[in-house]
């Protein structure tokens, strides 16, 4: 099955927290979907997020799943340390022994009145973490601790 | 002893799956033998009524069995009555390790290091607060920052952040946010020994520098409560805890070490995952159950960093109490002292601590992991302050925001749980499902009609915390008493709630 768009969907899989399924036509798209899911978890009105600030990030990890986890935790770090909620505008992923990511992130500081607030995600976790090809597309699962 | 189900396969108690081979070994105490999965070093013991057992998601049993495989575990892998699915360990999980041969696991403590509860009594009666409850809850919501993106009211530079990590609630008291009496009534005097700021990452410091004095979100809250006419369950103990009059108003709040502690947990989970196979030859059976030998450099670094986060949480709850005192003083026009705003107790429920316990007739030091479980020391325990030496330690069990909460006390029989008890009522429903069943605005209105004033930073988050998403806190409190791990002292009902 080919995923035709970058998508995320929150699932009923866990009782305390937020489980999310990510689908995209490309590996990079899964990382983009993950950032979208975190924005949706964090803000009541994710569509109100503007492109006012930019950040570049470069990450590496032993494998692609750990890279996805590290990317999520980087976004959570930036939310607390710089109060920025960020989407992924451009993502490049390479896996040649070590998995590497470079991404351009765009967004803005949390504005409670305009964005509304959702969950203060504490951490992205390795519980049920999975990332792989399904048909011609890519899928991943991740759980956010809230 | 009786077998719960004589047949093979997965049995069913009250509708949900429970493992075959699970058997009752005492009232409200169940055992899963070490044959449940390969590698178990000890059995699993679950303290729960049959009803609560049936409501536990089956991941609890698998996770508790995984914990039973960890090196150095002593006695049994334990589940409290409110146990439910967690990361690595179940929430409501307790595991005591031999510190010389055993491991320390961030998954046995939780991402929110020293998440905990504080209960504050007042001299006020409901008849005095009722006319001003909306004003009071508005003021609390305005002055105690809550929800994602909120910033604390205590600004910390690098040097003062280091002093918070070392001093915990004592740092707060030394800076005018409370008094010695608060420290006496805080677990470990509000300061874990062995904290070392050098073991904390720059990333954790950056997440923590603006969050001291914030509640957070999710299941964190600040609640105004009353002691109902039938709420005193053990009169002498309730009196000793300062809860002595029907209609008496109290304040309970639940929060932890915020982004600082979350980052400490995240950092060390990554470190341990890499070190387990390569440095320690340990198999990774669940990535969230990552661990390191306690006496190893990695284990000691995490223990010292965890101490910093625990102390940050104690300081956080102490400065929040200071704000609460200020709000009450402004609303009721009297000093906090005249209003009797005194800490009953502050207790952690996400920690690992070195404690002395008797095992097989011999006293020994153990590293006790409590994740979503409350320490519950018995009467006479040398670590209790003089005011609670005869009563046993107060245990604070927060129920859902709609149903009420309990104050329990530690008991001598609690040795079977390494003196641990429940911490809440435990979820039974996912957040996404709860949101589908009720809208936050509708729930807020419904609660207001029932006399509970709610202020929520996130209405979506409010819906996720609806009472129907949780087990019965009455059942949990009763099970702790029947199982002999604590006794019920008082039940408190919510009249005002601030949520992140």
XYZ file of C-alpha atoms in Angstrom:
646
model
C 0.000 0.000 0.000
C 1.372 3.433 -0.886
C 0.860 6.245 1.555
C -0.172 9.192 -0.602
C 0.338 11.909 1.977
C 2.263 12.744 5.106
C -0.124 11.834 7.897
C -0.321 11.226 11.598
C -3.067 9.641 13.661
C -3.386 9.424 17.437
C -4.353 5.913 18.490
C -6.139 4.364 21.471
C -3.147 2.128 22.139
C -2.089 3.355 25.583
C -4.031 4.363 28.674
C -1.936 7.181 30.109
C -0.279 8.849 27.196
C -0.461 9.539 23.462
C 0.340 6.873 20.896
C 0.746 8.129 17.340
C 0.968 6.394 13.996
C 2.878 8.141 11.208
C 2.482 7.453 7.474
C 4.315 8.972 4.525
C 5.415 8.121 0.982
C 9.069 8.664 1.954
C 11.295 8.103 4.972
C 11.774 11.862 5.302
C 8.002 12.270 5.275
C 7.724 10.188 8.453
C 9.952 12.699 10.238
C 7.807 15.541 8.905
C 4.668 13.745 10.119
C 6.228 13.307 13.538
C 6.834 17.053 13.877
C 3.226 17.697 12.766
C 1.967 15.229 15.385
C 3.917 16.970 18.132
C 2.521 20.345 17.049
C -0.991 18.867 17.147
C -0.390 17.381 20.589
C 0.976 20.662 21.917
C -1.492 23.163 20.449
C -5.270 23.241 20.452
C -5.162 25.035 17.076
C -2.120 23.687 15.233
C -3.249 25.362 12.023
C -2.612 28.730 13.702
C 1.140 28.105 13.928
C 3.012 30.659 11.818
C 6.420 30.545 10.204
C 8.132 33.237 12.235
C 11.298 31.507 13.451
C 13.709 29.048 11.898
C 16.035 26.504 13.414
C 18.426 24.031 11.790
C 19.155 20.726 13.498
C 21.649 17.970 12.762
C 21.332 14.679 14.604
C 22.722 11.173 14.420
C 21.822 7.857 16.029
C 22.748 4.172 15.818
C 19.671 3.369 13.702
C 16.646 4.989 12.076
C 14.254 4.255 14.953
C 16.598 5.862 17.440
C 17.022 8.794 15.037
C 13.248 9.303 14.950
C 13.197 9.196 18.766
C 16.075 11.682 18.976
C 14.324 14.026 16.527
C 11.155 13.996 18.638
C 13.122 14.688 21.795
C 14.962 17.544 20.041
C 11.614 19.176 19.215
C 10.505 18.750 22.846
C 13.782 20.251 24.038
C 13.352 23.311 21.790
C 9.798 23.748 23.033
C 10.989 24.007 26.659
C 14.381 25.662 26.191
C 13.296 28.241 23.592
C 9.485 28.029 23.929
C 9.346 27.281 20.185
C 6.800 25.001 18.560
C 8.229 23.859 15.245
C 7.249 21.980 12.117
C 9.725 20.383 9.723
C 10.045 22.346 6.490
C 12.833 20.237 5.018
C 14.256 16.925 6.206
C 17.136 14.880 4.849
C 17.935 11.440 6.276
C 20.903 9.233 5.472
C 21.618 5.796 6.850
C 25.073 4.406 6.158
C 26.018 2.553 9.309
C 24.999 5.566 11.378
C 21.633 7.234 10.785
C 21.921 10.989 10.225
C 19.365 13.750 9.925
C 19.516 17.369 8.952
C 16.342 19.408 9.111
C 15.082 22.944 8.692
C 12.418 23.689 11.276
C 9.920 26.548 11.187
C 7.435 27.823 13.723
C 7.051 30.350 16.492
C 6.834 30.759 20.271
C 3.690 29.456 21.953
C 0.938 32.079 21.957
C -1.730 30.834 24.341
C -4.446 33.115 23.033
C -3.919 32.351 19.373
C -2.762 28.730 19.528
C -4.624 27.414 22.557
C -2.624 24.844 24.509
C -2.836 21.084 24.499
C -0.467 18.620 26.127
C 2.922 19.329 27.664
C 4.604 16.250 26.182
C 7.294 15.236 28.686
C 9.276 12.942 26.402
C 9.107 10.807 23.295
C 9.571 7.207 24.354
C 10.890 3.997 22.861
C 7.762 2.122 23.900
C 6.390 0.345 20.850
C 8.731 2.385 18.674
C 8.755 1.059 15.128
C 9.745 2.458 11.756
C 9.763 0.642 8.460
C 8.570 0.293 4.913
C 4.980 -0.794 4.357
C 4.291 -1.438 0.691
C 5.627 1.559 -1.218
C 5.391 3.910 1.731
C 6.798 4.273 5.225
C 5.131 3.912 8.604
C 6.168 4.503 12.180
C 4.704 4.260 15.668
C 5.736 6.282 18.674
C 4.378 7.043 22.150
C 4.587 10.441 23.825
C 4.673 10.607 27.611
C 2.228 13.282 28.731
C -4.084 -20.466 48.621
C -6.417 -20.821 45.685
C -5.854 -20.844 41.988
C -7.835 -18.103 40.302
C -8.566 -20.220 37.246
C -8.008 -23.964 37.036
C -7.823 -24.078 33.251
C -4.958 -23.167 30.950
C -4.748 -20.205 28.621
C -5.674 -16.710 29.693
C -8.270 -16.479 32.421
C -10.840 -13.738 32.923
C -11.903 -12.298 36.259
C -14.225 -9.412 35.642
C -14.114 -9.050 31.926
C -10.469 -8.363 31.139
C -7.696 -10.803 30.438
C -5.412 -11.868 33.277
C -2.593 -14.368 33.039
C -3.085 -18.053 33.653
C -1.313 -19.259 36.746
C -2.050 -16.110 38.693
C -3.174 -17.107 42.181
C -4.324 -15.480 45.382
C -1.837 -15.894 48.226
C -3.482 -13.573 50.798
C -6.454 -11.184 50.888
C -6.041 -8.784 47.960
C -2.593 -10.170 47.193
C -1.917 -12.151 44.008
C 1.162 -13.922 42.750
C 2.464 -14.713 39.277
C 5.103 -17.407 39.617
C 8.575 -17.175 38.109
C 7.557 -19.623 35.365
C 5.423 -16.948 33.701
C 8.260 -15.901 31.397
C 11.877 -17.033 30.964
C 14.450 -15.254 33.047
C 12.267 -14.246 35.999
C 14.412 -14.213 39.136
C 11.508 -13.600 41.536
C 7.706 -13.813 41.388
C 5.341 -10.898 40.735
C 3.139 -9.814 43.638
C 0.068 -7.707 42.905
C -1.762 -5.932 45.733
C -5.321 -5.495 44.450
C -8.931 -6.469 44.895
C -10.308 -8.924 42.348
C -12.177 -6.056 40.707
C -9.051 -3.896 40.368
C -7.082 -6.879 39.126
C -9.659 -7.394 36.398
C -9.423 -3.729 35.406
C -5.649 -3.841 34.970
C -4.531 -3.811 31.350
C -2.706 -7.059 30.637
C 0.505 -5.174 29.820
C 0.841 -4.647 33.588
C 1.460 -8.358 34.105
C 3.954 -8.619 31.252
C 5.811 -5.508 32.382
C 5.935 -6.625 36.032
C 7.293 -9.991 34.828
C 9.957 -8.182 32.770
C 10.971 -6.263 35.897
C 11.309 -9.617 37.697
C 14.138 -10.496 35.283
C 16.323 -7.520 36.252
C 19.640 -8.390 37.916
C 19.686 -8.062 41.684
C 15.933 -7.842 42.245
C 15.006 -8.936 45.773
C 11.798 -10.587 47.019
C 9.280 -9.900 44.275
C 8.385 -7.478 41.487
C 5.465 -5.572 43.020
C 2.332 -3.898 41.652
C 0.252 -1.505 43.717
C -3.580 -1.549 43.469
C -3.621 1.356 40.997
C -1.103 -0.279 38.656
C -1.471 0.315 34.955
C 0.629 0.270 31.794
C 3.850 2.300 31.924
C 7.205 2.611 30.177
C 9.321 -0.422 31.048
C 7.968 -0.725 34.583
C 4.217 -0.548 35.067
C 3.038 2.613 36.795
C 2.379 1.435 40.333
C 5.477 -0.756 40.115
C 7.963 -1.294 42.943
C 11.265 -3.182 42.724
C 13.959 -3.428 45.386
C 17.471 -4.210 44.171
C 20.567 -5.386 45.939
C 22.741 -2.300 45.409
C 25.895 -4.379 45.015
C 24.605 -6.841 42.421
C 21.556 -5.083 41.051
C 20.699 -2.415 38.509
C 19.150 1.026 38.502
C 16.595 1.723 35.749
C 15.184 5.120 34.731
C 12.110 3.146 33.609
C 11.607 2.192 37.263
C 11.393 5.835 38.247
C 9.602 7.483 35.350
C 10.270 10.460 33.115
C 8.847 12.821 35.730
C 11.425 12.229 38.458
C 9.951 12.898 41.915
C 6.518 13.527 40.620
C 4.699 13.749 43.924
C 1.862 15.045 46.038
C 1.599 17.709 48.691
C -1.351 18.095 51.041
C -1.907 21.354 52.895
C -4.470 21.789 55.664
C -6.231 25.029 56.576
C -8.301 26.325 59.486
C -10.982 27.398 57.025
C -14.401 25.766 56.851
C -16.399 25.255 53.676
C -18.977 27.773 54.907
C -16.211 30.439 54.769
C -14.731 29.382 51.431
C -17.893 28.570 49.531
C -18.926 32.198 48.870
C -15.456 32.928 47.474
C -14.576 29.658 45.758
C -14.726 31.094 42.212
C -12.526 34.033 43.214
C -10.120 31.660 44.994
C -9.786 29.265 42.050
C -9.382 32.181 39.629
C -6.549 33.569 41.745
C -4.846 30.187 42.073
C -5.055 29.663 38.298
C -3.636 33.119 37.678
C -0.726 32.864 40.110
C 0.317 29.229 39.826
C 1.454 28.823 36.197
C 0.144 25.677 34.531
C 0.068 24.133 31.080
C 2.546 23.776 28.242
C 4.758 26.803 27.660
C 4.143 28.353 31.086
C 7.080 29.941 32.852
C 7.743 29.850 36.560
C 7.786 32.814 38.892
C 11.270 32.011 40.246
C 14.077 32.968 37.876
C 17.247 30.919 38.233
C 20.723 31.617 36.933
C 23.195 28.752 36.540
C 24.612 29.123 40.041
C 21.235 29.205 41.772
C 19.971 26.305 39.652
C 22.919 24.267 40.951
C 21.986 25.209 44.512
C 18.393 24.078 43.897
C 19.721 20.732 42.622
C 21.733 20.301 45.802
C 19.324 21.777 48.339
C 15.823 20.907 47.114
C 13.026 22.304 49.273
C 15.634 23.566 51.757
C 16.896 25.968 49.086
C 13.329 27.241 48.734
C 12.887 27.717 52.493
C 16.240 29.489 52.766
C 15.021 31.898 50.085
C 11.804 32.743 51.907
C 9.432 30.238 50.274
C 8.275 28.459 53.432
C 9.531 27.392 56.821
C 11.282 24.603 58.698
C 7.973 22.989 59.516
C 7.372 22.415 55.791
C 10.723 20.637 55.516
C 10.008 18.455 58.541
C 6.826 17.322 56.807
C 8.431 16.562 53.463
C 9.841 13.156 52.527
C 13.603 13.119 53.222
C 13.326 16.692 54.499
C 12.798 17.799 50.892
C 16.354 16.932 49.866
C 17.805 13.712 48.474
C 21.457 13.198 49.414
C 24.007 12.357 46.733
C 22.825 14.842 44.103
C 25.625 15.994 41.808
C 24.953 18.792 39.282
C 28.019 17.710 37.287
C 26.045 14.637 36.167
C 23.233 16.732 34.639
C 23.360 17.731 30.966
C 23.343 21.270 29.638
C 20.084 20.401 27.880
C 18.402 19.544 31.186
C 19.606 22.824 32.683
C 18.163 24.770 29.760
C 14.800 23.043 30.090
C 14.777 23.666 33.837
C 15.891 27.256 34.129
C 12.467 28.842 33.592
C 10.141 26.182 35.006
C 10.559 26.391 38.794
C 7.112 27.143 40.163
C 5.025 25.536 37.417
C 2.449 22.760 37.656
C 2.795 21.196 34.195
C -0.107 19.499 32.431
C -1.497 15.987 31.905
C -2.611 14.603 35.255
C -0.952 17.382 37.242
C -3.284 19.617 39.189
C -3.879 21.873 42.131
C -7.092 21.152 43.989
C -9.098 22.835 46.730
C -10.750 20.093 48.736
C -13.082 19.639 51.679
C -13.291 16.997 54.358
C -16.893 15.741 54.090
C -18.911 14.680 57.187
C -18.153 11.017 56.508
C -14.589 11.741 55.356
C -12.812 11.003 58.633
C -12.054 7.286 58.563
C -9.571 7.053 61.433
C -10.195 9.858 63.904
C -6.966 9.745 65.970
C -4.774 9.597 62.866
C -6.798 12.260 61.040
C -6.436 14.547 64.067
C -2.685 13.915 64.158
C -2.551 14.863 60.451
C -4.395 18.130 61.163
C -7.624 16.995 59.505
C -10.134 17.127 62.309
C -13.344 18.948 61.341
C -16.027 18.046 58.819
C -16.173 20.820 56.255
C -12.497 21.657 56.751
C -10.817 23.004 53.607
C -7.507 21.580 52.357
C -5.319 22.001 49.279
C -3.690 19.130 47.403
C -1.353 19.442 44.464
C 0.440 17.059 42.149
C 3.523 17.901 40.081
C 7.171 17.030 39.660
C 10.527 18.061 38.264
C 9.138 19.405 34.972
C 11.274 19.504 31.819
C 14.460 19.328 33.871
C 13.655 15.868 35.221
C 12.182 14.709 31.904
C 15.461 15.562 30.180
C 17.540 13.765 32.839
C 15.469 10.624 32.231
C 15.685 10.977 28.440
C 19.467 11.508 28.537
C 20.189 8.479 30.711
C 17.790 6.147 28.897
C 19.832 6.833 25.760
C 23.119 6.335 27.606
C 21.977 3.081 29.194
C 20.583 1.692 25.933
C 24.012 2.027 24.342
C 25.913 0.790 27.396
C 23.791 -2.281 28.247
C 25.034 -4.667 25.571
C 28.474 -3.192 24.958
C 29.680 -2.230 28.428
C 27.677 -4.467 30.771
C 26.630 -7.452 28.682
C 22.996 -6.925 29.637
C 20.222 -7.910 27.214
C 17.674 -5.237 26.217
C 14.270 -6.894 26.672
C 12.364 -3.602 26.478
C 14.074 -0.375 25.470
C 12.175 1.489 28.188
C 13.586 -0.961 30.741
C 17.134 0.202 30.014
C 19.339 -0.091 33.088
C 22.906 -0.145 34.348
C 24.542 -1.817 37.335
C 23.929 0.501 40.300
C 27.585 0.508 41.360
C 28.856 1.167 37.803
C 29.971 4.671 36.756
C 26.831 4.981 34.570
C 24.564 3.810 37.398
C 26.138 6.202 39.885
C 25.955 9.124 37.420
C 22.254 8.553 36.858
C 21.581 8.186 40.601
C 23.329 11.527 41.227
C 21.469 13.237 38.341
C 18.168 11.730 39.496
C 18.861 13.226 42.941
C 19.210 16.656 41.304
C 15.857 16.238 39.562
C 14.212 14.958 42.754
C 15.464 18.040 44.574
C 14.208 20.292 41.785
C 10.761 18.728 42.260
C 10.802 19.249 46.036
C 11.779 22.888 45.464
C 9.041 23.221 42.833
C 6.327 22.033 45.208
C 7.710 24.230 47.994
C 7.628 27.438 45.922
C 4.154 26.558 44.627
C 2.995 26.219 48.242
C 4.367 29.712 48.864
C 2.210 31.046 46.031
C -0.838 29.203 47.361
C -0.298 30.750 50.786
C -0.121 34.185 49.178
C -3.360 33.621 47.266
C -5.258 32.483 50.362
C -3.901 35.434 52.361
C -5.079 37.885 49.674
C -8.501 36.315 49.181
C -9.316 35.867 52.885
C -7.450 38.894 54.250
C -5.499 36.993 56.886
C -1.939 35.748 57.157
C -1.183 32.172 56.052
C -0.359 31.419 59.694
C -3.730 32.663 60.909
C -5.417 30.608 58.174
C -3.528 27.515 59.373
C -2.052 26.781 55.930
C 0.332 24.043 57.032
C 1.892 21.215 55.085
C 0.430 17.874 56.168
C 2.972 16.007 54.061
C 4.830 16.091 50.773
C 5.607 12.700 49.330
C 7.278 11.512 46.140
C 5.964 8.705 43.953
C 8.626 8.477 41.188
C 12.026 7.754 42.757
C 14.716 5.229 43.567
C 16.167 5.403 47.072
C 18.628 3.555 49.243
C 16.697 2.315 52.268
C 17.152 -0.275 54.990
C 14.628 -3.152 55.019
C 14.397 -6.535 56.743
C 14.537 -9.406 54.265
C 14.437 -13.014 55.489
C 15.056 -11.836 59.042
C 18.101 -9.747 58.160
C 18.258 -5.982 57.808
C 19.976 -4.884 54.635
C 20.337 -1.911 52.343
C 18.203 -1.969 49.196
C 17.749 0.328 46.230
C 13.960 0.684 46.122
C 12.463 1.830 42.815
C 8.981 3.289 43.204
C 7.267 4.333 40.000
C 3.770 5.634 40.589
C 4.054 4.206 44.080
C 4.285 6.052 47.389
C 6.679 5.358 50.215
C 4.595 4.356 53.270
C 6.825 4.055 56.330
C 5.207 2.489 59.420
C 4.859 3.884 62.947
C 8.199 3.977 64.710
C 10.293 4.212 61.555
C 13.470 6.175 62.390
C 13.257 8.298 59.207
C 9.876 9.762 60.161
C 9.717 13.177 61.846
C 8.680 13.276 65.504
C 5.163 14.463 64.612
C 4.490 11.249 62.639
C 6.684 8.793 64.546
C 3.651 7.265 66.288
C 1.112 7.541 63.479
C 3.062 6.223 60.525
C 3.829 8.282 57.442
C 1.000 10.101 55.677
C 0.404 8.678 52.183
C -1.394 10.915 49.686
C -3.476 9.207 47.019
C -4.867 11.553 44.404
C -8.057 10.405 42.747
C -9.558 11.777 39.563
C -10.566 15.439 39.582
C -14.227 14.457 39.812
C -14.214 11.851 42.548
C -11.950 12.666 45.481
C -8.671 11.710 47.098
C -7.426 9.841 50.163
C -4.966 10.270 52.955
C -3.600 6.938 54.161
C -0.952 6.018 56.718
C 1.908 3.536 56.599
C 1.525 0.343 58.646
C 3.882 -2.250 60.123
C 2.552 -5.020 57.842
C 3.700 -2.943 54.855
C 7.084 -4.668 54.963
C 5.649 -6.971 52.266
C 5.665 -4.048 49.823
C 8.986 -2.568 51.052
C 6.686 -0.028 52.731
C 5.091 1.192 49.524
C 1.480 1.965 48.693
C -0.722 3.352 45.936
C -0.364 6.847 44.491
C -3.588 7.480 42.592
C -6.561 5.758 41.107
C -4.967 4.622 37.849
C -6.329 5.171 34.365
C -8.503 2.635 32.626
C -9.076 4.539 29.385
C -6.832 6.173 26.794
C -6.694 9.936 26.488
C -7.875 9.821 22.897
C -10.911 7.738 23.877
C -11.790 10.026 26.806
C -11.693 12.997 24.429
C -14.110 11.268 22.098
C -16.571 10.721 24.938
C -16.725 14.235 26.371
C -15.784 17.752 25.333
C -13.751 19.795 27.791
C -16.261 22.639 27.858
C -19.143 20.244 28.593
C -17.166 18.564 31.358
C -16.265 21.902 32.918
C -19.927 22.912 32.930
C -20.999 19.548 34.331
C -18.442 19.800 37.130
C -19.525 23.356 37.940
C -23.113 22.146 38.301
C -21.846 19.556 40.782
C -20.036 22.215 42.795
C -16.486 21.824 41.417
C -14.962 25.029 40.019
C -12.440 24.174 37.290
C -9.875 26.349 35.537
C -7.977 24.518 32.811
C -5.190 25.837 30.587
C -6.261 23.188 28.063
C -9.896 22.151 27.659
C -8.719 19.192 25.604
C -6.503 18.155 28.491
C -9.445 18.582 30.843
C -11.542 16.113 28.831
C -8.691 13.599 28.944
C -8.783 13.695 32.755
C -12.526 13.005 33.098
C -13.429 10.865 36.107
C -14.708 7.998 33.955
C -11.171 7.485 32.583
C -9.990 6.336 36.022
C -10.520 3.410 38.354
C -12.433 3.912 41.598
C -10.164 5.614 44.124
C -12.373 4.158 46.897
C -11.580 0.663 45.650
C -7.852 1.454 45.465
C -7.727 2.898 48.997
C -9.672 -0.037 50.399
C -7.403 -2.533 48.634
C -4.313 -0.991 50.231
C -5.934 -1.550 53.621
C -7.151 -5.103 52.947
C -3.746 -6.039 51.531
C -2.066 -4.558 54.613
C 0.162 -1.976 52.945
C -1.473 1.148 54.444
C -4.622 2.214 56.282
C -7.283 4.733 55.382
C -7.280 7.958 57.396
C -9.437 10.485 55.532
C -11.247 11.043 52.275
C -11.291 14.492 50.667
C -13.660 15.812 48.001
C -12.787 18.343 45.274
C -14.479 21.752 45.212
C -11.981 23.625 43.035
C -9.422 22.487 40.491
C -6.631 24.128 38.514
C -5.271 22.048 35.630
C -2.527 22.505 33.114
